[in-house]
mmCIF file of C-alpha atoms in Angstrom:
data_model
loop_
_atom_site.group_PDB
_atom_site.id
_atom_site.type_symbol
_atom_site.label_atom_id
_atom_site.label_comp_id
_atom_site.label_asym_id
_atom_site.label_seq_id
_atom_site.Cartn_x
_atom_site.Cartn_y
_atom_site.Cartn_z
ATOM 1 C CA MET A 959 0.001 -0.037 0.011
ATOM 2 C CA PHE A 960 1.184 3.514 -0.811
ATOM 3 C CA ARG A 961 0.019 6.798 0.866
ATOM 4 C CA ARG A 962 0.336 10.236 -0.629
ATOM 5 C CA ASP A 963 -0.154 13.062 1.949
ATOM 6 C CA HIS A 964 -1.449 16.459 0.813
ATOM 7 C CA LEU A 965 -1.865 19.586 2.983
ATOM 8 C CA LYS A 966 -4.805 21.670 1.968
ATOM 9 C CA ALA A 967 -4.550 25.450 1.996
ATOM 10 C CA ASP A 968 -6.852 25.616 5.019
ATOM 11 C CA GLY A 969 -4.454 23.301 6.953
ATOM 12 C CA ARG A 970 -6.503 20.158 6.711
ATOM 13 C CA CYS A 971 -4.696 16.909 5.868
ATOM 14 C CA LEU A 972 -5.771 14.604 2.957
ATOM 15 C CA ALA A 973 -4.185 11.189 2.324
ATOM 16 C CA LEU A 974 -4.582 9.123 -0.821
ATOM 17 C CA TYR A 975 -4.139 5.337 -0.360
ATOM 18 C CA SER A 976 -3.352 3.231 -3.353
ATOM 19 C CA TYR A 977 -1.632 0.087 -4.690
ATOM 20 C CA ALA A 978 0.756 2.124 -6.770
ATOM 21 C CA PRO A 979 2.422 5.506 -6.161
ATOM 22 C CA HIS A 980 0.128 8.448 -6.839
ATOM 23 C CA ASP A 981 1.706 11.377 -8.570
ATOM 24 C CA GLY A 982 -1.171 13.273 -10.295
ATOM 25 C CA PRO A 983 -1.214 17.095 -10.295
ATOM 26 C CA VAL A 984 -3.133 19.088 -7.691
ATOM 27 C CA LEU A 985 -6.259 20.938 -8.796
ATOM 28 C CA GLY A 986 -8.588 23.356 -7.043
ATOM 29 C CA GLU A 987 -10.116 22.132 -3.735
ATOM 30 C CA LEU A 988 -12.860 22.969 -1.358
ATOM 31 C CA LEU A 989 -11.653 24.786 1.758
ATOM 32 C CA ARG A 990 -13.138 24.909 5.216
ATOM 33 C CA PRO A 991 -15.102 28.012 6.134
ATOM 34 C CA GLU A 992 -14.269 30.034 9.134
ATOM 35 C CA THR A 993 -16.421 28.660 11.998
ATOM 36 C CA ALA A 994 -16.669 28.963 15.811
ATOM 37 C CA PRO A 995 -15.373 25.951 17.680
ATOM 38 C CA GLY A 996 -17.724 23.255 18.920
ATOM 39 C CA GLU A 997 -18.042 22.590 22.696
ATOM 40 C CA LEU A 998 -18.908 19.809 25.140
ATOM 41 C CA ARG A 999 -21.619 20.111 27.760
ATOM 42 C CA GLN A 1000 -22.587 17.560 30.389
ATOM 43 C CA ASP A 1001 -26.030 16.600 31.454
ATOM 44 C CA PRO A 1002 -25.786 16.567 35.327
ATOM 45 C CA LEU A 1003 -28.788 14.186 35.743
ATOM 46 C CA ARG A 1004 -27.776 11.528 33.200
ATOM 47 C CA GLY A 1005 -24.013 12.048 33.492
ATOM 48 C CA THR A 1006 -23.809 12.021 29.702
ATOM 49 C CA TRP A 1007 -21.990 14.348 27.280
ATOM 50 C CA ALA A 1008 -23.282 16.185 24.137
ATOM 51 C CA ILE A 1009 -21.279 17.872 21.364
ATOM 52 C CA TYR A 1010 -22.586 21.255 20.277
ATOM 53 C CA ALA A 1011 -21.338 22.185 16.755
ATOM 54 C CA PRO A 1012 -23.846 24.644 15.232
ATOM 55 C CA HIS A 1013 -21.599 25.223 12.166
ATOM 56 C CA ARG A 1014 -22.702 21.751 10.932
ATOM 57 C CA GLN A 1015 -26.094 23.196 10.157
ATOM 58 C CA SER A 1016 -24.481 24.578 6.968
ATOM 59 C CA ARG A 1017 -22.835 21.402 5.736
ATOM 60 C CA THR A 1018 -23.517 20.044 2.279
ATOM 61 C CA PHE A 1019 -26.942 18.384 2.067
ATOM 62 C CA LEU A 1020 -27.821 15.804 -0.672
ATOM 63 C CA PRO A 1021 -26.051 17.670 -3.466
ATOM 64 C CA SER A 1022 -26.562 16.926 -7.259
ATOM 65 C CA ALA A 1023 -24.099 14.773 -8.977
ATOM 66 C CA ALA A 1024 -22.458 17.913 -10.530
ATOM 67 C CA ASP A 1025 -21.774 19.301 -7.040
ATOM 68 C CA ASP A 1026 -20.574 16.166 -5.365
ATOM 69 C CA PRO A 1027 -17.921 17.303 -2.958
ATOM 70 C CA LEU A 1028 -16.413 13.757 -2.701
ATOM 71 C CA ALA A 1029 -15.933 13.406 -6.497
ATOM 72 C CA PRO A 1030 -12.464 13.548 -8.018
ATOM 73 C CA GLY A 1031 -11.374 16.980 -9.206
ATOM 74 C CA ARG A 1032 -11.884 17.942 -12.790
ATOM 75 C CA PRO A 1033 -10.396 20.880 -14.673
ATOM 76 C CA GLY A 1034 -13.073 23.549 -15.203
ATOM 77 C CA ALA A 1035 -15.485 21.769 -12.818
ATOM 78 C CA PRO A 1036 -16.582 22.946 -9.368
ATOM 79 C CA ASP A 1037 -13.909 22.313 -6.705
ATOM 80 C CA THR A 1038 -14.175 19.240 -4.610
ATOM 81 C CA GLU A 1039 -12.554 17.944 -1.439
ATOM 82 C CA ILE A 1040 -10.208 15.722 -3.400
ATOM 83 C CA PRO A 1041 -8.227 17.897 -5.901
ATOM 84 C CA PHE A 1042 -7.017 15.036 -8.048
ATOM 85 C CA GLU A 1043 -8.500 13.672 -11.217
ATOM 86 C CA ASP A 1044 -7.983 10.042 -10.187
ATOM 87 C CA PHE A 1045 -7.647 8.287 -6.863
ATOM 88 C CA GLU A 1046 -8.435 4.832 -5.299
ATOM 89 C CA LEU A 1047 -9.246 5.721 -1.709
ATOM 90 C CA ALA A 1048 -8.979 9.036 0.073
ATOM 91 C CA VAL A 1049 -9.145 10.137 3.716
ATOM 92 C CA PHE A 1050 -9.337 13.779 4.742
ATOM 93 C CA GLU A 1051 -10.252 15.964 7.776
ATOM 94 C CA ASN A 1052 -13.947 16.758 7.690
ATOM 95 C CA ARG A 1053 -14.797 20.298 6.507
ATOM 96 C CA PHE A 1054 -17.682 20.435 9.123
ATOM 97 C CA PRO A 1055 -16.335 18.498 12.086
ATOM 98 C CA SER A 1056 -18.046 17.674 15.262
ATOM 99 C CA LEU A 1057 -14.627 17.320 16.919
ATOM 100 C CA ALA A 1058 -11.704 19.458 16.003
ATOM 101 C CA PRO A 1059 -8.169 20.200 17.363
ATOM 102 C CA VAL A 1060 -8.095 22.633 20.264
ATOM 103 C CA THR A 1061 -6.738 26.071 19.403
ATOM 104 C CA GLY A 1062 -5.839 29.044 21.486
ATOM 105 C CA SER A 1063 -8.697 31.006 19.825
ATOM 106 C CA ASP A 1064 -11.408 28.655 21.155
ATOM 107 C CA ARG A 1065 -14.250 30.765 22.583
ATOM 108 C CA LEU A 1066 -16.602 28.705 24.693
ATOM 109 C CA SER A 1067 -19.924 29.623 26.226
ATOM 110 C CA ASP A 1068 -20.574 29.851 29.948
ATOM 111 C CA TRP A 1069 -22.252 26.509 29.815
ATOM 112 C CA ALA A 1070 -19.572 24.568 28.112
ATOM 113 C CA SER A 1071 -17.602 21.901 30.030
ATOM 114 C CA GLY A 1072 -14.799 22.188 27.545
ATOM 115 C CA PRO A 1073 -13.934 22.348 23.825
ATOM 116 C CA ALA A 1074 -15.129 19.575 21.492
ATOM 117 C CA HIS A 1075 -11.634 18.312 21.123
ATOM 118 C CA GLY A 1076 -10.871 15.518 18.711
ATOM 119 C CA GLN A 1077 -10.598 14.772 14.964
ATOM 120 C CA CYS A 1078 -13.139 13.810 12.328
ATOM 121 C CA GLU A 1079 -12.141 12.337 9.087
ATOM 122 C CA VAL A 1080 -14.052 11.293 5.937
ATOM 123 C CA VAL A 1081 -13.099 8.079 4.201
ATOM 124 C CA VAL A 1082 -14.037 8.054 0.520
ATOM 125 C CA PHE A 1083 -14.260 4.451 -0.705
ATOM 126 C CA SER A 1084 -14.036 5.209 -4.468
ATOM 127 C CA LYS A 1085 -14.065 7.929 -7.018
ATOM 128 C CA GLU A 1086 -17.321 6.521 -8.319
ATOM 129 C CA SER A 1087 -20.406 8.418 -7.001
ATOM 130 C CA THR A 1088 -22.533 5.349 -6.643
ATOM 131 C CA GLY A 1089 -21.967 1.935 -5.054
ATOM 132 C CA SER A 1090 -21.532 0.356 -1.629
ATOM 133 C CA LEU A 1091 -19.245 -1.937 0.283
ATOM 134 C CA ALA A 1092 -20.949 -4.813 -1.367
ATOM 135 C CA THR A 1093 -20.198 -3.478 -4.908
ATOM 136 C CA LEU A 1094 -16.568 -2.494 -4.252
ATOM 137 C CA SER A 1095 -13.916 -4.931 -5.540
ATOM 138 C CA GLN A 1096 -12.334 -7.210 -2.972
ATOM 139 C CA ALA A 1097 -8.994 -5.504 -3.610
ATOM 140 C CA ARG A 1098 -10.609 -2.081 -2.803
ATOM 141 C CA ARG A 1099 -12.094 -3.424 0.468
ATOM 142 C CA VAL A 1100 -8.689 -4.802 1.464
ATOM 143 C CA LEU A 1101 -7.203 -1.363 0.704
ATOM 144 C CA LEU A 1102 -9.918 0.184 2.855
ATOM 145 C CA ILE A 1103 -9.007 -2.000 5.837
ATOM 146 C CA GLU A 1104 -5.297 -1.357 5.363
ATOM 147 C CA ALA A 1105 -6.000 2.455 5.257
ATOM 148 C CA LEU A 1106 -8.129 2.209 8.388
ATOM 149 C CA ILE A 1107 -5.310 0.372 10.160
ATOM 150 C CA ASP A 1108 -2.978 3.185 9.192
ATOM 151 C CA ARG A 1109 -5.437 5.815 10.506
ATOM 152 C CA TYR A 1110 -5.862 3.900 13.772
ATOM 153 C CA ARG A 1111 -2.024 3.948 14.260
ATOM 154 C CA CYS A 1112 -1.670 7.616 13.326
ATOM 155 C CA LEU A 1113 -4.551 8.812 15.554
ATOM 156 C CA HIS A 1114 -3.468 6.602 18.574
ATOM 157 C CA GLU A 1115 0.047 7.898 18.145
ATOM 158 C CA ALA A 1116 -1.300 11.447 18.150
ATOM 159 C CA GLY A 1117 -2.680 10.795 21.649
ATOM 160 C CA PHE A 1118 -6.362 10.068 21.015
ATOM 161 C CA ALA A 1119 -7.874 7.709 23.529
ATOM 162 C CA TYR A 1120 -10.590 6.158 21.321
ATOM 163 C CA VAL A 1121 -10.860 5.883 17.512
ATOM 164 C CA MET A 1122 -14.029 4.662 15.778
ATOM 165 C CA ALA A 1123 -14.323 4.011 12.088
ATOM 166 C CA PHE A 1124 -17.930 3.829 10.874
ATOM 167 C CA GLU A 1125 -20.341 4.081 7.949
ATOM 168 C CA ASN A 1126 -23.810 5.460 7.905
ATOM 169 C CA ARG A 1127 -25.751 4.181 4.914
ATOM 170 C CA GLY A 1128 -29.055 5.613 3.624
ATOM 171 C CA GLU A 1129 -30.944 8.849 4.109
ATOM 172 C CA GLN A 1130 -33.071 7.103 6.796
ATOM 173 C CA VAL A 1131 -29.983 7.288 9.067
ATOM 174 C CA GLY A 1132 -29.140 10.862 8.220
ATOM 175 C CA VAL A 1133 -26.683 10.440 5.330
ATOM 176 C CA THR A 1134 -26.251 13.831 3.565
ATOM 177 C CA LEU A 1135 -23.800 12.777 0.884
ATOM 178 C CA PRO A 1136 -24.720 9.755 -1.294
ATOM 179 C CA HIS A 1137 -21.170 9.185 -2.573
ATOM 180 C CA PRO A 1138 -19.928 5.956 -0.943
ATOM 181 C CA HIS A 1139 -17.905 6.893 2.141
ATOM 182 C CA GLY A 1140 -17.406 6.292 5.869
ATOM 183 C CA GLN A 1141 -16.024 8.367 8.659
ATOM 184 C CA ILE A 1142 -13.536 8.138 11.531
ATOM 185 C CA TYR A 1143 -14.001 9.980 14.850
ATOM 186 C CA ALA A 1144 -11.018 10.263 17.279
ATOM 187 C CA PHE A 1145 -11.903 11.132 20.896
ATOM 188 C CA PRO A 1146 -9.642 12.420 23.594
ATOM 189 C CA SER A 1147 -11.371 10.178 26.165
ATOM 190 C CA VAL A 1148 -13.139 6.827 25.873
ATOM 191 C CA PRO A 1149 -16.975 7.091 25.422
ATOM 192 C CA ALA A 1150 -19.116 5.453 28.038
ATOM 193 C CA PRO A 1151 -20.236 2.341 25.997
ATOM 194 C CA GLN A 1152 -16.715 1.535 24.901
ATOM 195 C CA ALA A 1153 -15.363 2.126 28.443
ATOM 196 C CA SER A 1154 -18.064 -0.247 29.708
ATOM 197 C CA ALA A 1155 -17.135 -2.916 27.156
ATOM 198 C CA ALA A 1156 -13.483 -2.555 28.097
ATOM 199 C CA ARG A 1157 -14.429 -3.148 31.755
ATOM 200 C CA ALA A 1158 -16.493 -6.206 30.941
ATOM 201 C CA PHE A 1159 -13.542 -7.776 29.012
ATOM 202 C CA ASP A 1160 -11.023 -6.809 31.801
ATOM 203 C CA ASN A 1161 -13.477 -8.456 34.333
ATOM 204 C CA GLY A 1162 -13.454 -11.730 32.525
ATOM 205 C CA PHE A 1163 -16.167 -11.672 29.902
ATOM 206 C CA ASP A 1164 -14.970 -13.766 26.933
ATOM 207 C CA LEU A 1165 -17.011 -13.113 23.780
ATOM 208 C CA ILE A 1166 -15.227 -15.835 21.894
ATOM 209 C CA ALA A 1167 -16.173 -18.467 24.458
ATOM 210 C CA GLU A 1168 -19.780 -17.063 24.689
ATOM 211 C CA HIS A 1169 -20.113 -17.353 20.856
ATOM 212 C CA ALA A 1170 -18.876 -20.865 20.968
ATOM 213 C CA SER A 1171 -21.417 -21.768 23.657
ATOM 214 C CA TRP A 1172 -24.328 -20.710 21.377
ATOM 215 C CA ASP A 1173 -23.710 -23.819 19.165
ATOM 216 C CA GLY A 1174 -24.307 -21.940 15.993
ATOM 217 C CA LYS A 1175 -27.886 -20.951 16.760
ATOM 218 C CA PHE A 1176 -27.156 -17.281 16.119
ATOM 219 C CA ASP A 1177 -24.576 -17.780 13.365
ATOM 220 C CA VAL A 1178 -25.151 -16.382 9.907
ATOM 221 C CA THR A 1179 -21.962 -17.340 7.969
ATOM 222 C CA ALA A 1180 -18.231 -17.487 8.328
ATOM 223 C CA ASP A 1181 -15.079 -16.822 6.358
ATOM 224 C CA GLY A 1182 -11.691 -18.115 7.421
ATOM 225 C CA ASP A 1183 -11.348 -17.547 11.189
ATOM 226 C CA LEU A 1184 -14.062 -14.854 11.315
ATOM 227 C CA SER A 1185 -17.678 -15.523 12.184
ATOM 228 C CA VAL A 1186 -20.866 -13.521 11.439
ATOM 229 C CA PHE A 1187 -23.732 -13.727 13.898
ATOM 230 C CA CYS A 1188 -26.814 -11.928 15.275
ATOM 231 C CA PRO A 1189 -25.918 -11.585 19.021
ATOM 232 C CA PRO A 1190 -28.582 -12.836 21.346
ATOM 233 C CA PHE A 1191 -28.549 -9.453 23.127
ATOM 234 C CA ALA A 1192 -29.007 -7.481 19.857
ATOM 235 C CA ARG A 1193 -30.865 -4.075 20.162
ATOM 236 C CA PHE A 1194 -31.846 -3.712 16.529
ATOM 237 C CA PRO A 1195 -33.840 -6.174 14.380
ATOM 238 C CA TYR A 1196 -31.244 -8.104 12.113
ATOM 239 C CA GLU A 1197 -28.249 -6.579 14.042
ATOM 240 C CA THR A 1198 -25.271 -8.403 12.792
ATOM 241 C CA TRP A 1199 -21.730 -8.666 14.057
ATOM 242 C CA ILE A 1200 -18.487 -9.842 12.462
ATOM 243 C CA MET A 1201 -15.837 -11.238 14.906
ATOM 244 C CA PRO A 1202 -12.485 -12.966 14.686
ATOM 245 C CA ARG A 1203 -12.540 -16.335 16.464
ATOM 246 C CA GLN A 1204 -9.177 -15.600 18.134
ATOM 247 C CA ARG A 1205 -8.172 -12.758 20.380
ATOM 248 C CA CYS A 1206 -7.916 -9.492 18.444
ATOM 249 C CA ALA A 1207 -7.835 -5.992 19.757
ATOM 250 C CA GLY A 1208 -8.462 -4.353 16.385
ATOM 251 C CA PRO A 1209 -7.853 -4.723 12.672
ATOM 252 C CA TRP A 1210 -4.149 -4.013 13.259
ATOM 253 C CA ASP A 1211 -3.792 -7.368 14.939
ATOM 254 C CA MET A 1212 -5.027 -9.282 11.806
ATOM 255 C CA ASP A 1213 -2.772 -11.124 9.450
ATOM 256 C CA ALA A 1214 -3.205 -10.995 5.636
ATOM 257 C CA GLY A 1215 -5.682 -13.970 5.520
ATOM 258 C CA SER A 1216 -7.898 -12.450 8.174
ATOM 259 C CA ILE A 1217 -7.921 -9.081 6.441
ATOM 260 C CA HIS A 1218 -9.054 -10.757 3.233
ATOM 261 C CA SER A 1219 -11.812 -12.585 5.170
ATOM 262 C CA LEU A 1220 -12.978 -9.404 6.827
ATOM 263 C CA ALA A 1221 -12.972 -7.681 3.424
ATOM 264 C CA ARG A 1222 -15.130 -10.390 1.977
ATOM 265 C CA LEU A 1223 -17.576 -10.204 4.892
ATOM 266 C CA LEU A 1224 -17.824 -6.433 4.708
ATOM 267 C CA ALA A 1225 -19.557 -7.192 1.349
ATOM 268 C CA GLU A 1226 -21.455 -10.274 2.381
ATOM 269 C CA VAL A 1227 -23.285 -8.749 5.330
ATOM 270 C CA PRO A 1228 -24.762 -5.841 3.329
ATOM 271 C CA ARG A 1229 -25.620 -8.219 0.536
ATOM 272 C CA ARG A 1230 -27.654 -10.365 2.895
ATOM 273 C CA LEU A 1231 -29.262 -7.328 4.581
ATOM 274 C CA ASP A 1232 -30.161 -5.977 1.193
ATOM 275 C CA ALA A 1233 -31.701 -9.302 0.268
ATOM 276 C CA LEU A 1234 -33.967 -9.330 3.291
ATOM 277 C CA PHE A 1235 -36.626 -6.981 1.847
ATOM 278 C CA GLY A 1236 -35.371 -6.579 -1.712
ATOM 279 C CA GLU A 1237 -34.168 -3.067 -1.184
ATOM 280 C CA PRO A 1238 -30.926 -1.403 0.049
ATOM 281 C CA MET A 1239 -30.850 -1.765 3.792
ATOM 282 C CA PRO A 1240 -30.104 1.519 5.665
ATOM 283 C CA TYR A 1241 -27.786 0.815 8.456
ATOM 284 C CA MET A 1242 -25.140 2.152 10.973
ATOM 285 C CA MET A 1243 -21.909 0.141 10.951
ATOM 286 C CA SER A 1244 -18.963 0.632 13.237
ATOM 287 C CA PHE A 1245 -15.511 -0.947 13.945
ATOM 288 C CA GLN A 1246 -15.501 -1.554 17.696
ATOM 289 C CA ALA A 1247 -11.741 -1.709 18.365
ATOM 290 C CA ALA A 1248 -9.885 -1.445 21.603
ATOM 291 C CA PRO A 1249 -9.358 1.883 23.221
ATOM 292 C CA ALA A 1250 -5.828 3.036 23.860
ATOM 293 C CA GLY A 1251 -4.515 1.245 27.011
ATOM 294 C CA ALA A 1252 -7.206 -1.474 26.921
ATOM 295 C CA GLY A 1253 -6.373 -4.830 28.499
ATOM 296 C CA PRO A 1254 -5.371 -7.934 26.493
ATOM 297 C CA ALA A 1255 -8.843 -9.469 26.741
ATOM 298 C CA PHE A 1256 -10.634 -6.797 24.605
ATOM 299 C CA GLN A 1257 -12.285 -8.363 21.463
ATOM 300 C CA PHE A 1258 -12.651 -6.540 18.268
ATOM 301 C CA THR A 1259 -16.010 -6.655 16.388
ATOM 302 C CA VAL A 1260 -17.595 -4.981 13.446
ATOM 303 C CA GLN A 1261 -21.181 -4.162 14.178
ATOM 304 C CA PHE A 1262 -24.027 -3.527 11.705
ATOM 305 C CA CYS A 1263 -27.251 -1.993 13.064
ATOM 306 C CA PRO A 1264 -29.932 -2.022 10.334
ATOM 307 C CA VAL A 1265 -32.955 0.241 10.785
ATOM 308 C CA LEU A 1266 -35.624 -1.644 8.811
ATOM 309 C CA ARG A 1267 -37.679 -4.096 10.891
ATOM 310 C CA SER A 1268 -39.615 -5.232 7.829
ATOM 311 C CA ALA A 1269 -40.234 -4.086 4.281
ATOM 312 C CA GLY A 1270 -40.737 -0.353 4.294
ATOM 313 C CA ARG A 1271 -40.984 -0.165 8.093
ATOM 314 C CA LEU A 1272 -38.353 1.702 10.070
ATOM 315 C CA LYS A 1273 -37.150 0.793 13.493
ATOM 316 C CA PHE A 1274 -37.646 4.015 15.420
ATOM 317 C CA LEU A 1275 -36.175 4.897 18.771
ATOM 318 C CA ALA A 1276 -39.338 5.965 20.476
ATOM 319 C CA SER A 1277 -40.027 7.341 23.994
ATOM 320 C CA VAL A 1278 -39.130 4.165 25.986
ATOM 321 C CA GLU A 1279 -35.796 3.776 24.181
ATOM 322 C CA GLN A 1280 -34.882 7.462 24.210
ATOM 323 C CA PHE A 1281 -35.653 8.101 27.826
ATOM 324 C CA THR A 1282 -34.608 4.878 29.451
ATOM 325 C CA GLY A 1283 -32.055 3.374 27.015
ATOM 326 C CA VAL A 1284 -33.968 0.204 27.153
ATOM 327 C CA PHE A 1285 -34.662 -1.103 23.592
ATOM 328 C CA THR A 1286 -37.605 -2.994 22.355
ATOM 329 C CA VAL A 1287 -36.773 -5.383 19.532
ATOM 330 C CA ASP A 1288 -39.407 -6.788 17.211
ATOM 331 C CA VAL A 1289 -37.365 -9.626 15.738
ATOM 332 C CA VAL A 1290 -35.622 -12.092 18.038
ATOM 333 C CA PRO A 1291 -31.963 -12.622 17.140
ATOM 334 C CA GLU A 1292 -32.191 -16.292 16.577
ATOM 335 C CA ALA A 1293 -34.984 -15.768 14.005
ATOM 336 C CA ALA A 1294 -32.964 -12.957 12.441
ATOM 337 C CA ALA A 1295 -29.882 -15.242 12.143
ATOM 338 C CA GLU A 1296 -31.937 -18.046 10.667
ATOM 339 C CA ARG A 1297 -33.390 -15.804 7.997
ATOM 340 C CA LEU A 1298 -30.079 -14.193 7.120
ATOM 341 C CA ARG A 1299 -28.431 -17.606 6.918
ATOM 342 C CA SER A 1300 -30.932 -18.561 4.203
ATOM 343 C CA LEU A 1301 -30.074 -15.626 1.868
#
């Protein structure tokens, strides 16, 4: 894998990842507007945190194909985020970030607990404006995983405590740019759900042994030493996880064979989800890798949370879920696994 680094005129970093050295000329590019910094505020009753970033209200929303900001640059065409006529995979700092580096000019409100410090990156899967993880080539998905491994290393070395790579797919989950892409958020501290998971692993929970004890009842498929299953404690109908069957803190622990297996499964899971109701399944997908400093028992998973419970019917987070955090699930995971196995 080769990486070409480019520094935008506004100070943001862009990296091109490819199988051969990239040497194309630099064209015009979109630049970040001047914005006020985001801030964190804590809810004293719930003990939770929220990011306030009002500048994101002006971010690009469902642009036409001609105004696609993730398209490759073209002479005489509108500027895009990627000022090159050709590329395989690109990663750049978000122009409208929720989290951003702290600067001396941060001006916070009286209600802020602190600046919304961190880093937000956009991962553009392809120069093509349409497609999905399922339609990318196997080689491109392998390149994606290798690029994510590089980003994990860079961001952890920069001192961030938790890094999450993820993809939102479909307007139903709030996607504003249809061009196939994912994102990376780097946090200065470990969010509560991931801190809780790390404690559970440190206290002896063994997800690999638990999975083995289910005797295949929740399994969907497998590839190499990776399994795909609907966990018995799923919160979403047809929630599906990918997991190595050996101890693995994150994709950086995988050998070449496991990376290729993961790449195939990143296509196979969306393929099966799309086949459920004969339409593209909107979902939220995340790489749940170990936080910095996590113990050796942490187990990496890739988690898909689809938001259709049946054809044309969305799974909404209604009052009970929103106010208690207790989910109601309309499809039991064993039935979900059985149906996905058949597709």
